[in-house]
Amino acid sequence: MILPFQRHRPTVHPSVFIAPGADVIGRVALKQDASIWFGCVLRGDVNRIVVGEATNIQDGSILHVDDDHPCLIGEGVHVGHHANLHGCVVEGGAMIGIGAIVLSGARVGAGAIVGAGSVVLEGMRVPPRTLVVGAPAHVVRKVTPRDLMYIRRWVKTYVQLAKQYRQVRGTRQA
């Protein structure tokens, strides 16, 4: 469902797929070929949320903001099921694993991977092209070319899945 909040209404590119049961509220911008899957909540009430081109936010994920921290997700980002992104920046080509949490003021660098179930603490900087895991998250290794290929493949897969869902439903959004 797309809901305005106060004087702000989400801006949604015509190619975006928003699954039934997903809620997109307030100051949210969804760029070309982004997809928001079943049960997600994107709540841009006290600040803005931007979801970049060809980025997928998978089932049950939550994106929210702080007064001082918008939630800015770059291009070609793969966000796993039940992730929680709160007032953070995730740069292009990154992957957020299933159930991971990224807290306010944190920044995940381009091409980085946050492992499933990991917690990126407030203000933490995840260097580009590194894998972090744990609670709290810590760097365990550099991301390999194979890892980056895996992310790109899943980003493309989700763009195609979203197109297929749009054709079945005959509409672009919930």
PDB file of C-alpha atoms in Angstrom:
ATOM      1  CA  MET A   1       0.000   0.000   0.000  1.00  0.00           C
ATOM      2  CA  ILE A   2       1.262   3.474  -0.815  1.00  0.00           C
ATOM      3  CA  LEU A   3       0.389   5.974   1.896  1.00  0.00           C
ATOM      4  CA  PRO A   4       1.060   9.690   2.124  1.00  0.00           C
ATOM      5  CA  PHE A   5       2.235  11.011   5.480  1.00  0.00           C
ATOM      6  CA  GLN A   6       1.638  14.629   6.385  1.00  0.00           C
ATOM      7  CA  ARG A   7       2.446  16.499   3.158  1.00  0.00           C
ATOM      8  CA  HIS A   8       4.713  13.809   1.669  1.00  0.00           C
ATOM      9  CA  ARG A   9       3.715  11.110  -0.799  1.00  0.00           C
ATOM     10  CA  PRO A  10       6.031   8.363  -2.070  1.00  0.00           C
ATOM     11  CA  THR A  11       7.461   8.846  -5.560  1.00  0.00           C
ATOM     12  CA  VAL A  12       7.477   5.602  -7.496  1.00  0.00           C
ATOM     13  CA  HIS A  13       9.029   5.059 -10.926  1.00  0.00           C
ATOM     14  CA  PRO A  14       6.547   3.361 -13.310  1.00  0.00           C
ATOM     15  CA  SER A  15       8.771   0.249 -13.580  1.00  0.00           C
ATOM     16  CA  VAL A  16       8.775  -0.424  -9.817  1.00  0.00           C
ATOM     17  CA  PHE A  17       7.104  -3.525  -8.383  1.00  0.00           C
ATOM     18  CA  ILE A  18       5.492  -3.239  -4.942  1.00  0.00           C
ATOM     19  CA  ALA A  19       4.099  -6.577  -3.796  1.00  0.00           C
ATOM     20  CA  PRO A  20       0.716  -6.898  -2.111  1.00  0.00           C
ATOM     21  CA  GLY A  21       1.067  -6.462   1.628  1.00  0.00           C
ATOM     22  CA  ALA A  22       4.055  -4.128   1.375  1.00  0.00           C
ATOM     23  CA  ASP A  23       3.671  -0.625   2.835  1.00  0.00           C
ATOM     24  CA  VAL A  24       5.478   2.421   1.413  1.00  0.00           C
ATOM     25  CA  ILE A  25       4.818   5.500   3.523  1.00  0.00           C
ATOM     26  CA  GLY A  26       5.732   9.191   3.315  1.00  0.00           C
ATOM     27  CA  ARG A  27       9.050  10.509   1.993  1.00  0.00           C
ATOM     28  CA  VAL A  28      10.088   7.480  -0.022  1.00  0.00           C
ATOM     29  CA  ALA A  29      11.583   7.511  -3.534  1.00  0.00           C
ATOM     30  CA  LEU A  30      11.702   4.246  -5.475  1.00  0.00           C
ATOM     31  CA  LYS A  31      13.918   4.367  -8.570  1.00  0.00           C
ATOM     32  CA  GLN A  32      13.672   2.486 -11.872  1.00  0.00           C
ATOM     33  CA  ASP A  33      13.320  -1.318 -11.625  1.00  0.00           C
ATOM     34  CA  ALA A  34      13.401  -1.329  -7.820  1.00  0.00           C
ATOM     35  CA  SER A  35      11.270  -4.008  -6.186  1.00  0.00           C
ATOM     36  CA  ILE A  36       9.641  -4.085  -2.770  1.00  0.00           C
ATOM     37  CA  TRP A  37       8.504  -7.583  -1.838  1.00  0.00           C
ATOM     38  CA  PHE A  38       5.751  -9.083   0.300  1.00  0.00           C
ATOM     39  CA  GLY A  39       5.409  -7.807   3.855  1.00  0.00           C
ATOM     40  CA  CYS A  40       7.984  -5.014   3.641  1.00  0.00           C
ATOM     41  CA  VAL A  41       7.553  -1.687   5.423  1.00  0.00           C
ATOM     42  CA  LEU A  42       9.318   1.458   4.184  1.00  0.00           C
ATOM     43  CA  ARG A  43       8.384   4.249   6.588  1.00  0.00           C
ATOM     44  CA  GLY A  44       9.679   7.672   5.567  1.00  0.00           C
ATOM     45  CA  ASP A  45       7.986   9.723   8.252  1.00  0.00           C
ATOM     46  CA  VAL A  46      10.660  11.818  10.021  1.00  0.00           C
ATOM     47  CA  ASN A  47      13.217  11.673   7.189  1.00  0.00           C
ATOM     48  CA  ARG A  48      13.524  10.288   3.663  1.00  0.00           C
ATOM     49  CA  ILE A  49      14.157   6.866   2.177  1.00  0.00           C
ATOM     50  CA  VAL A  50      15.645   6.371  -1.291  1.00  0.00           C
ATOM     51  CA  VAL A  51      15.814   2.940  -2.935  1.00  0.00           C
ATOM     52  CA  GLY A  52      18.124   2.951  -5.948  1.00  0.00           C
ATOM     53  CA  GLU A  53      17.703   1.589  -9.430  1.00  0.00           C
ATOM     54  CA  ALA A  54      17.419  -2.231  -9.722  1.00  0.00           C
ATOM     55  CA  THR A  55      17.580  -2.661  -5.939  1.00  0.00           C
ATOM     56  CA  ASN A  56      15.449  -5.356  -4.342  1.00  0.00           C
ATOM     57  CA  ILE A  57      14.077  -5.204  -0.807  1.00  0.00           C
ATOM     58  CA  GLN A  58      12.997  -8.746  -0.023  1.00  0.00           C
ATOM     59  CA  ASP A  59      10.068 -10.111   1.961  1.00  0.00           C
ATOM     60  CA  GLY A  60       9.533  -8.835   5.491  1.00  0.00           C
ATOM     61  CA  SER A  61      12.288  -6.214   5.463  1.00  0.00           C
ATOM     62  CA  ILE A  62      11.914  -2.893   7.265  1.00  0.00           C
ATOM     63  CA  LEU A  63      13.442   0.433   6.230  1.00  0.00           C
ATOM     64  CA  HIS A  64      13.061   3.356   8.617  1.00  0.00           C
ATOM     65  CA  VAL A  65      14.803   6.619   9.453  1.00  0.00           C
ATOM     66  CA  ASP A  66      15.957   8.931  12.250  1.00  0.00           C
ATOM     67  CA  ASP A  67      15.575  12.706  12.408  1.00  0.00           C
ATOM     68  CA  ASP A  68      19.293  13.010  11.605  1.00  0.00           C
ATOM     69  CA  HIS A  69      19.684   9.965   9.369  1.00  0.00           C
ATOM     70  CA  PRO A  70      17.832   9.197   6.136  1.00  0.00           C
ATOM     71  CA  CYS A  71      17.880   5.648   4.760  1.00  0.00           C
ATOM     72  CA  LEU A  72      19.700   5.747   1.411  1.00  0.00           C
ATOM     73  CA  ILE A  73      20.048   2.510  -0.531  1.00  0.00           C
ATOM     74  CA  GLY A  74      22.144   2.637  -3.690  1.00  0.00           C
ATOM     75  CA  GLU A  75      21.816   1.093  -7.116  1.00  0.00           C
ATOM     76  CA  GLY A  76      21.857  -2.680  -7.609  1.00  0.00           C
ATOM     77  CA  VAL A  77      21.658  -3.564  -3.914  1.00  0.00           C
ATOM     78  CA  HIS A  78      20.382  -6.996  -2.845  1.00  0.00           C
ATOM     79  CA  VAL A  79      18.574  -6.805   0.544  1.00  0.00           C
ATOM     80  CA  GLY A  80      17.708 -10.236   1.961  1.00  0.00           C
ATOM     81  CA  HIS A  81      14.511 -11.290   3.702  1.00  0.00           C
ATOM     82  CA  HIS A  82      13.701  -9.743   7.091  1.00  0.00           C
ATOM     83  CA  ALA A  83      16.567  -7.253   7.029  1.00  0.00           C
ATOM     84  CA  ASN A  84      16.224  -4.091   9.123  1.00  0.00           C
ATOM     85  CA  LEU A  85      17.846  -0.960   7.681  1.00  0.00           C
ATOM     86  CA  HIS A  86      17.490   2.011  10.008  1.00  0.00           C
ATOM     87  CA  GLY A  87      18.767   5.469   9.088  1.00  0.00           C
ATOM     88  CA  CYS A  88      21.774   4.094   7.228  1.00  0.00           C
ATOM     89  CA  VAL A  89      23.508   4.322   3.860  1.00  0.00           C
ATOM     90  CA  VAL A  90      24.073   1.226   1.727  1.00  0.00           C
ATOM     91  CA  GLU A  91      26.180   1.971  -1.337  1.00  0.00           C
ATOM     92  CA  GLY A  92      25.655   0.448  -4.775  1.00  0.00           C
ATOM     93  CA  GLY A  93      26.277  -3.218  -5.474  1.00  0.00           C
ATOM     94  CA  ALA A  94      26.208  -4.230  -1.807  1.00  0.00           C
ATOM     95  CA  MET A  95      24.346  -7.177  -0.319  1.00  0.00           C
ATOM     96  CA  ILE A  96      22.558  -7.251   3.039  1.00  0.00           C
ATOM     97  CA  GLY A  97      22.038 -10.835   4.230  1.00  0.00           C
ATOM     98  CA  ILE A  98      18.850 -12.394   5.553  1.00  0.00           C
ATOM     99  CA  GLY A  99      17.896 -11.006   8.959  1.00  0.00           C
ATOM    100  CA  ALA A 100      20.774  -8.526   9.095  1.00  0.00           C
ATOM    101  CA  ILE A 101      20.397  -5.226  10.957  1.00  0.00           C
ATOM    102  CA  VAL A 102      22.120  -1.987   9.928  1.00  0.00           C
ATOM    103  CA  LEU A 103      21.647   0.777  12.496  1.00  0.00           C
ATOM    104  CA  SER A 104      21.476   4.577  12.313  1.00  0.00           C
ATOM    105  CA  GLY A 105      24.440   6.441  10.931  1.00  0.00           C
ATOM    106  CA  ALA A 106      26.116   3.280   9.622  1.00  0.00           C
ATOM    107  CA  ARG A 107      27.483   3.148   6.090  1.00  0.00           C
ATOM    108  CA  VAL A 108      27.931  -0.037   4.060  1.00  0.00           C
ATOM    109  CA  GLY A 109      30.456   0.518   1.277  1.00  0.00           C
ATOM    110  CA  ALA A 110      30.003  -0.298  -2.401  1.00  0.00           C
ATOM    111  CA  GLY A 111      30.127  -4.016  -3.128  1.00  0.00           C
ATOM    112  CA  ALA A 112      30.295  -4.953   0.560  1.00  0.00           C
ATOM    113  CA  ILE A 113      28.404  -7.892   2.049  1.00  0.00           C
ATOM    114  CA  VAL A 114      26.731  -7.890   5.465  1.00  0.00           C
ATOM    115  CA  GLY A 115      26.311 -11.550   6.432  1.00  0.00           C
ATOM    116  CA  ALA A 116      22.986 -13.071   7.439  1.00  0.00           C
ATOM    117  CA  GLY A 117      21.961 -12.190  10.991  1.00  0.00           C
ATOM    118  CA  SER A 118      24.762  -9.668  11.435  1.00  0.00           C
ATOM    119  CA  VAL A 119      24.370  -6.366  13.295  1.00  0.00           C
ATOM    120  CA  VAL A 120      26.137  -3.290  11.920  1.00  0.00           C
ATOM    121  CA  LEU A 121      26.245  -0.907  14.881  1.00  0.00           C
ATOM    122  CA  GLU A 122      25.400   2.799  14.871  1.00  0.00           C
ATOM    123  CA  GLY A 123      27.953   4.860  13.001  1.00  0.00           C
ATOM    124  CA  MET A 124      29.997   1.865  11.798  1.00  0.00           C
ATOM    125  CA  ARG A 125      31.713   2.124   8.426  1.00  0.00           C
ATOM    126  CA  VAL A 126      31.845  -1.112   6.442  1.00  0.00           C
ATOM    127  CA  PRO A 127      34.657  -0.704   3.910  1.00  0.00           C
ATOM    128  CA  PRO A 128      33.832  -1.253   0.233  1.00  0.00           C
ATOM    129  CA  ARG A 129      34.164  -4.844  -1.010  1.00  0.00           C
ATOM    130  CA  THR A 130      34.494  -6.432   2.424  1.00  0.00           C
ATOM    131  CA  LEU A 131      32.446  -9.152   4.107  1.00  0.00           C
ATOM    132  CA  VAL A 132      31.296  -8.416   7.654  1.00  0.00           C
ATOM    133  CA  VAL A 133      29.621 -10.920   9.969  1.00  0.00           C
ATOM    134  CA  GLY A 134      28.586 -11.178  13.598  1.00  0.00           C
ATOM    135  CA  ALA A 135      26.892  -9.149  16.292  1.00  0.00           C
ATOM    136  CA  PRO A 136      28.514  -6.718  16.370  1.00  0.00           C
ATOM    137  CA  ALA A 137      29.652  -7.059  12.773  1.00  0.00           C
ATOM    138  CA  HIS A 138      33.368  -7.257  12.039  1.00  0.00           C
ATOM    139  CA  VAL A 139      35.369  -7.617   8.838  1.00  0.00           C
ATOM    140  CA  VAL A 140      36.367 -11.200   8.025  1.00  0.00           C
ATOM    141  CA  ARG A 141      37.678 -10.907   4.473  1.00  0.00           C
ATOM    142  CA  LYS A 142      37.647  -9.071   1.175  1.00  0.00           C
ATOM    143  CA  VAL A 143      34.778  -9.713  -1.225  1.00  0.00           C
ATOM    144  CA  THR A 144      35.878 -11.861  -4.165  1.00  0.00           C
ATOM    145  CA  PRO A 145      35.041 -11.379  -7.846  1.00  0.00           C
ATOM    146  CA  ARG A 146      32.857 -14.494  -7.488  1.00  0.00           C
ATOM    147  CA  ASP A 147      30.933 -12.809  -4.629  1.00  0.00           C
ATOM    148  CA  LEU A 148      30.340  -9.719  -6.764  1.00  0.00           C
ATOM    149  CA  MET A 149      29.157 -11.868  -9.663  1.00  0.00           C
ATOM    150  CA  TYR A 150      26.720 -13.610  -7.283  1.00  0.00           C
ATOM    151  CA  ILE A 151      25.275 -10.247  -6.158  1.00  0.00           C
ATOM    152  CA  ARG A 152      24.899  -8.978  -9.736  1.00  0.00           C
ATOM    153  CA  ARG A 153      23.230 -12.233 -10.803  1.00  0.00           C
ATOM    154  CA  TRP A 154      20.645 -11.994  -8.006  1.00  0.00           C
ATOM    155  CA  VAL A 155      20.004  -8.318  -8.709  1.00  0.00           C
ATOM    156  CA  LYS A 156      19.248  -9.205 -12.351  1.00  0.00           C
ATOM    157  CA  THR A 157      17.119 -12.165 -11.263  1.00  0.00           C
ATOM    158  CA  TYR A 158      14.998  -9.949  -9.006  1.00  0.00           C
ATOM    159  CA  VAL A 159      14.517  -7.351 -11.758  1.00  0.00           C
ATOM    160  CA  GLN A 160      13.181 -10.161 -13.976  1.00  0.00           C
ATOM    161  CA  LEU A 161      11.023 -11.652 -11.202  1.00  0.00           C
ATOM    162  CA  ALA A 162       9.491  -8.238 -10.553  1.00  0.00           C
ATOM    163  CA  LYS A 163       8.631  -7.871 -14.252  1.00  0.00           C
ATOM    164  CA  GLN A 164       6.989 -11.298 -14.229  1.00  0.00           C
ATOM    165  CA  TYR A 165       4.944 -10.443 -11.131  1.00  0.00           C
ATOM    166  CA  ARG A 166       3.872  -7.146 -12.713  1.00  0.00           C
ATOM    167  CA  GLN A 167       2.669  -9.002 -15.831  1.00  0.00           C
ATOM    168  CA  VAL A 168       0.697 -11.515 -13.766  1.00  0.00           C
ATOM    169  CA  ARG A 169      -0.926  -8.771 -11.711  1.00  0.00           C
ATOM    170  CA  GLY A 170      -1.323  -6.355 -14.615  1.00  0.00           C
ATOM    171  CA  THR A 171      -0.144  -3.528 -12.403  1.00  0.00           C
ATOM    172  CA  ARG A 172       3.090  -2.056 -11.107  1.00  0.00           C
ATOM    173  CA  GLN A 173       2.320  -1.638  -7.437  1.00  0.00           C
ATOM    174  CA  ALA A 174       0.153  -2.688  -4.522  1.00  0.00           C
TER     175      ALA A 174
END
